[in-house]
Amino acid sequence: MAVLSRYGLEPVLLGRVFEPARGRFGLIPFIWGSVVVGLMALVVAVLFGVSLALAVGRRVPERLRGALGRGLSIFVALPSVILGWWGLETVVPLVRQVFGGPGFSLLAAGLTLGVMITPTLAALSLAAVEGVPRLLEEASDALGAHPDQTLLGLTLPAALPGIARAVVLAASRALAETMAVQMVIGSQPVARLALNLPGSTLTTGILVNMAVWPPGSPAGQSLTVMAALLLVGAWWLSRQLTDRSDPA
Amino acid sequence: MLLFVTSLMALVAAGAPGHARTAVRVMGSTSLVGLVEAVLPAYAQAHPDVSVHVSAGGSVAGLKAVAAGHVELGLSDVPPSWVGISGRHLVRVDLGVVPVVPIVHQGVDVADVSPAELARLLTGRIRDWKELRGRAEKVVVITRGPGSGALLVIEREVLRGQKLSDAAVVELSNGAVHRAVAVTPGAIGFVEAGFAGGGVRVLGVAGQHFRPAEAARWPYHAPAAVYYRRGAPAAVRALARALAQAPERRQFGVYGGEETGHGAAHTPQIWMAGGLDGGRRCRPRSHAGRARDLVRLGYRGCPQPLWSGAGAAGACL
Amino acid sequence: MRQRHGVTAVILVLAVCGGAILLLVAGEVVAVGWPELGAGFRAGPADLRPELFNTLYMVGAALVLSVPPGLLAALWRTEERAPRILEDVASLLSSLPSVTIGLGLFVLLIATSGWPFSRAAGIVALTAMNLPWMTAASIPVLRQVGESRRQASLALGASVWATVVRVVVPEALPGLVAVAAVGAARLVGEAAALLFTAGVNAPARFSWSPWAPGATLAIRLFRVGTESLHPDARAMAGAAGIVLLLFTLVLLGVAGVLQRYLRRRAGIVDGTEGRFGR
């Protein structure tokens, strides 16, 4: 951590410029990238994933449910290299056509990652939705509630702790993903608001730089700080998980 | 967990001598890894008792690893001096030179640019091709990650201390740059010569277009070489020789022998790479007349190590 | 009076879109790789068999090395009330980016201990990835085993060990199989941890040696997809993608069948076999 003592905590953690060759090790671009890409991915995944869970769990005929659930589980294990490749073929051109810019961008990374974690979120949420007792819903229906009211007013809130757990797990997968993101993000270490331009996340920053800067050098140490930040992020997420589930 | 760590340690200790065959570890430039793979079948036949283990990682990683003794053979298209690595204990075997060529998307109708315009394109100061009398299309710069030989050549020869556009897309290999340029309208990038065709257009510089037959006259080169430590086993030296003599080199954008006068197809130049630190004195005698090209190839040495810290290294990037 | 099903409609549309996108991902890989799939199983530059064998070999060995200790660690936590830090560390490590595992093991094995880029080094990397996952993901599965059944077993005089072997593990087995299968699928698709440990070439001749170079299907997909000069590179990458997909499919399919069998034997039938998250 000599890089912190030599260059100071603030310039490293809050610096906006990462140019190791010129002695500037600001990590804000990577932190910003990880946060923005992660949030975009979560929005996409929650939208599709929770819908998939509710639809498969409550709106699809009984005999299809098993097959669909199993199908989702297969996509949970879809190798991320395949998703990165698909992002390159499909998402990057889409972003370029709709939003301009080079296509390789924070936005493309967020969307690709969102699709990647959707099955994880959907499969875990499905388990939560299926855990809601049928009896409660039948009672709600019997009291004259509209099916939509039952779904939104009862099933969803009852499954919410499980869905929250699913979101946290999906988020930690998004935080740690490297290859799929690297293939579509453009890897430029710059923090900016324009989401249609290239950016970097903590993981892609490590991947791009690790072969170049030796472990002992200041730049190498700044990579260690980045890995430590990722660990802190993962730790914080896992705390959300254990605090919610059980005290044991 | 503790159990796992201890058993891992035991495995590490027991493992290393467990392989009877000679192992040659190769690491370095992603573009030269392809050449190694092409040469391997014939080499494996001639040396059945040697097993070759290849990893990529880039030129700088390869140099670092071979200098530190982590691998037996380093593949690099930058000399150690460019990046502040001491080549004192290394032997260098020339493969030839790798021309670095600017490429653009098929739809770009600007045929060639001056070196100054190329620099302004790459730094992002020319934002639209219509500023160069082309069809209106936004310029998208595609570049390589740090530690790439092609990027170092462009930084030394074209940018000369200016910063690349901060909106540039960073890709990790020649192939990835080629692919990105091929599919992105208005894109400009640079690749090593093996990747300069198929789906992209080669951009001329100062009226000259890169042609394989005239590779010698092309201004931007990276010197491709393999490096091993002094006193390396015969198997390592044989692999280095096989690479230097491989007819497949051209296919991977490496030009040597008659076209450029650098390297040689049948008698590869071999010398102590340590001389590179001192600068020009290690120029191969047979090519004394091509001093300009040799300076271009980077034999002038790097004044400061690449990662020496604040400010210092800007000069040699 | 028309009943409005706005929410249902929105949810169904989103779900169909989400499902369609996922199917498109798989569909595109198949469409691109199909023409080269045949060449993947003949000698030549597109031959996939060495990579396929490496994938089987390395993932298999890593599972053998990581599943039992991972399960033991999880049992230690749930049955013996091992300190909570074990669980925290395991779940932390299981979300560690695999690229850092690859880098750490490059330093430890290749640079320091003189190992070649090989199956053995790749196996260590995959084991290091899967061990925390196996531990962290097994703990909730083991917790789902009813406390009353544990207490009944203990009250009848069974030792903790006997309770674990005869009650806890058999009841949790279907869930544990799912955890192991998802772990295996993660390993099959892993590239970042292997680039600097297993290497990027496959052995020239067939060999059983753990010291042979260890490029896997995922490495091949990554490399051929981005770096290759071969004119059919895109299709070759696609073919590697198809085999990778099929591999994952077979893996999870076998796990699903196994789960169903185990559940039937244990007398549980609820139609959730072959699922993740149970």
CSV table of C-alpha atoms in Angstrom, one decimal, chain C residues 59-153:
chain,number,residue,atom,x,y,z
C,59,VAL,CA,-12.8,-29.5,-14.5
C,60,GLY,CA,-13.1,-33.1,-13.4
C,61,ALA,CA,-9.9,-33.0,-11.4
C,62,ALA,CA,-10.8,-29.6,-9.9
C,63,LEU,CA,-14.2,-31.0,-8.8
C,64,VAL,CA,-12.6,-34.0,-7.2
C,65,LEU,CA,-10.2,-31.7,-5.3
C,66,SER,CA,-12.7,-29.0,-4.3
C,67,VAL,CA,-16.1,-30.6,-3.7
C,68,PRO,CA,-15.3,-32.8,-0.7
C,69,PRO,CA,-13.3,-30.2,1.3
C,70,GLY,CA,-15.8,-27.5,0.4
C,71,LEU,CA,-18.7,-29.7,1.6
C,72,LEU,CA,-16.7,-30.5,4.8
C,73,ALA,CA,-16.1,-26.8,5.5
C,74,ALA,CA,-19.8,-26.1,5.0
C,75,LEU,CA,-20.7,-28.9,7.4
C,76,TRP,CA,-18.2,-27.7,9.9
C,77,ARG,CA,-20.0,-24.3,9.8
C,78,THR,CA,-23.6,-25.6,10.0
C,79,GLU,CA,-23.2,-28.7,12.2
C,80,GLU,CA,-20.3,-27.8,14.4
C,81,ARG,CA,-21.1,-24.1,14.6
C,82,ALA,CA,-17.6,-23.1,13.3
C,83,PRO,CA,-17.0,-19.4,13.6
C,84,ARG,CA,-19.0,-17.2,11.3
C,85,ILE,CA,-15.8,-15.8,9.7
C,86,LEU,CA,-15.5,-19.1,7.8
C,87,GLU,CA,-18.8,-18.3,6.0
C,88,ASP,CA,-17.9,-14.7,5.5
C,89,VAL,CA,-14.5,-15.5,4.0
C,90,ALA,CA,-15.9,-18.2,1.8
C,91,SER,CA,-18.7,-16.0,0.3
C,92,LEU,CA,-16.2,-13.2,-0.1
C,93,LEU,CA,-13.7,-15.4,-1.9
C,94,SER,CA,-16.4,-16.8,-4.1
C,95,SER,CA,-17.2,-13.4,-5.5
C,96,LEU,CA,-13.5,-12.5,-6.0
C,97,PRO,CA,-12.9,-11.7,-9.6
C,98,SER,CA,-11.3,-14.8,-11.1
C,99,VAL,CA,-8.7,-12.7,-12.9
C,100,THR,CA,-7.0,-12.0,-9.5
C,101,ILE,CA,-6.9,-15.8,-8.8
C,102,GLY,CA,-5.2,-16.3,-12.1
C,103,LEU,CA,-2.6,-13.5,-11.4
C,104,GLY,CA,-1.9,-14.8,-7.9
C,105,LEU,CA,-1.3,-18.3,-9.0
C,106,PHE,CA,0.8,-17.2,-11.9
C,107,VAL,CA,3.1,-15.6,-9.3
C,108,LEU,CA,3.0,-18.6,-6.9
C,109,LEU,CA,3.2,-21.5,-9.4
C,110,ILE,CA,4.7,-20.4,-12.7
C,111,ALA,CA,7.0,-17.6,-11.5
C,112,THR,CA,8.1,-18.9,-8.1
C,113,SER,CA,7.8,-22.7,-8.3
C,114,GLY,CA,8.8,-23.2,-11.9
C,115,TRP,CA,5.7,-25.0,-13.1
C,116,PRO,CA,4.9,-25.0,-16.8
C,117,PHE,CA,1.7,-23.5,-18.1
C,118,SER,CA,-0.2,-26.7,-17.7
C,119,ARG,CA,-3.3,-28.7,-16.8
C,120,ALA,CA,-1.9,-29.0,-13.3
C,121,ALA,CA,-1.6,-25.2,-12.8
C,122,GLY,CA,-5.1,-24.8,-14.3
C,123,ILE,CA,-6.5,-27.4,-12.0
C,124,VAL,CA,-5.1,-25.5,-9.0
C,125,ALA,CA,-6.7,-22.3,-10.3
C,126,LEU,CA,-10.1,-24.0,-10.9
C,127,THR,CA,-9.9,-25.6,-7.4
C,128,ALA,CA,-9.2,-22.3,-5.8
C,129,MET,CA,-12.2,-20.9,-7.6
C,130,ASN,CA,-14.6,-23.7,-6.8
C,131,LEU,CA,-13.7,-24.3,-3.1
C,132,PRO,CA,-15.1,-21.0,-1.7
C,133,TRP,CA,-18.2,-21.4,-4.0
C,134,MET,CA,-18.8,-25.0,-2.8
C,135,THR,CA,-18.5,-23.9,0.8
C,136,ALA,CA,-20.6,-20.7,0.5
C,137,ALA,CA,-23.3,-22.2,-1.6
C,138,SER,CA,-23.7,-25.4,0.4
C,139,ILE,CA,-24.2,-23.7,3.7
C,140,PRO,CA,-27.8,-22.4,2.9
C,141,VAL,CA,-28.7,-25.8,1.4
C,142,LEU,CA,-27.6,-27.6,4.6
C,143,ARG,CA,-29.5,-25.0,6.7
C,144,GLN,CA,-32.7,-26.0,4.9
C,145,VAL,CA,-32.5,-29.4,6.5
C,146,GLY,CA,-35.1,-29.4,9.2
C,147,GLU,CA,-33.6,-28.7,12.6
C,148,SER,CA,-36.2,-31.0,14.1
C,149,ARG,CA,-34.8,-34.0,12.2
C,150,ARG,CA,-31.3,-33.2,13.4
C,151,GLN,CA,-32.5,-33.0,16.9
C,152,ALA,CA,-34.5,-36.2,16.6
C,153,SER,CA,-31.4,-38.0,15.4
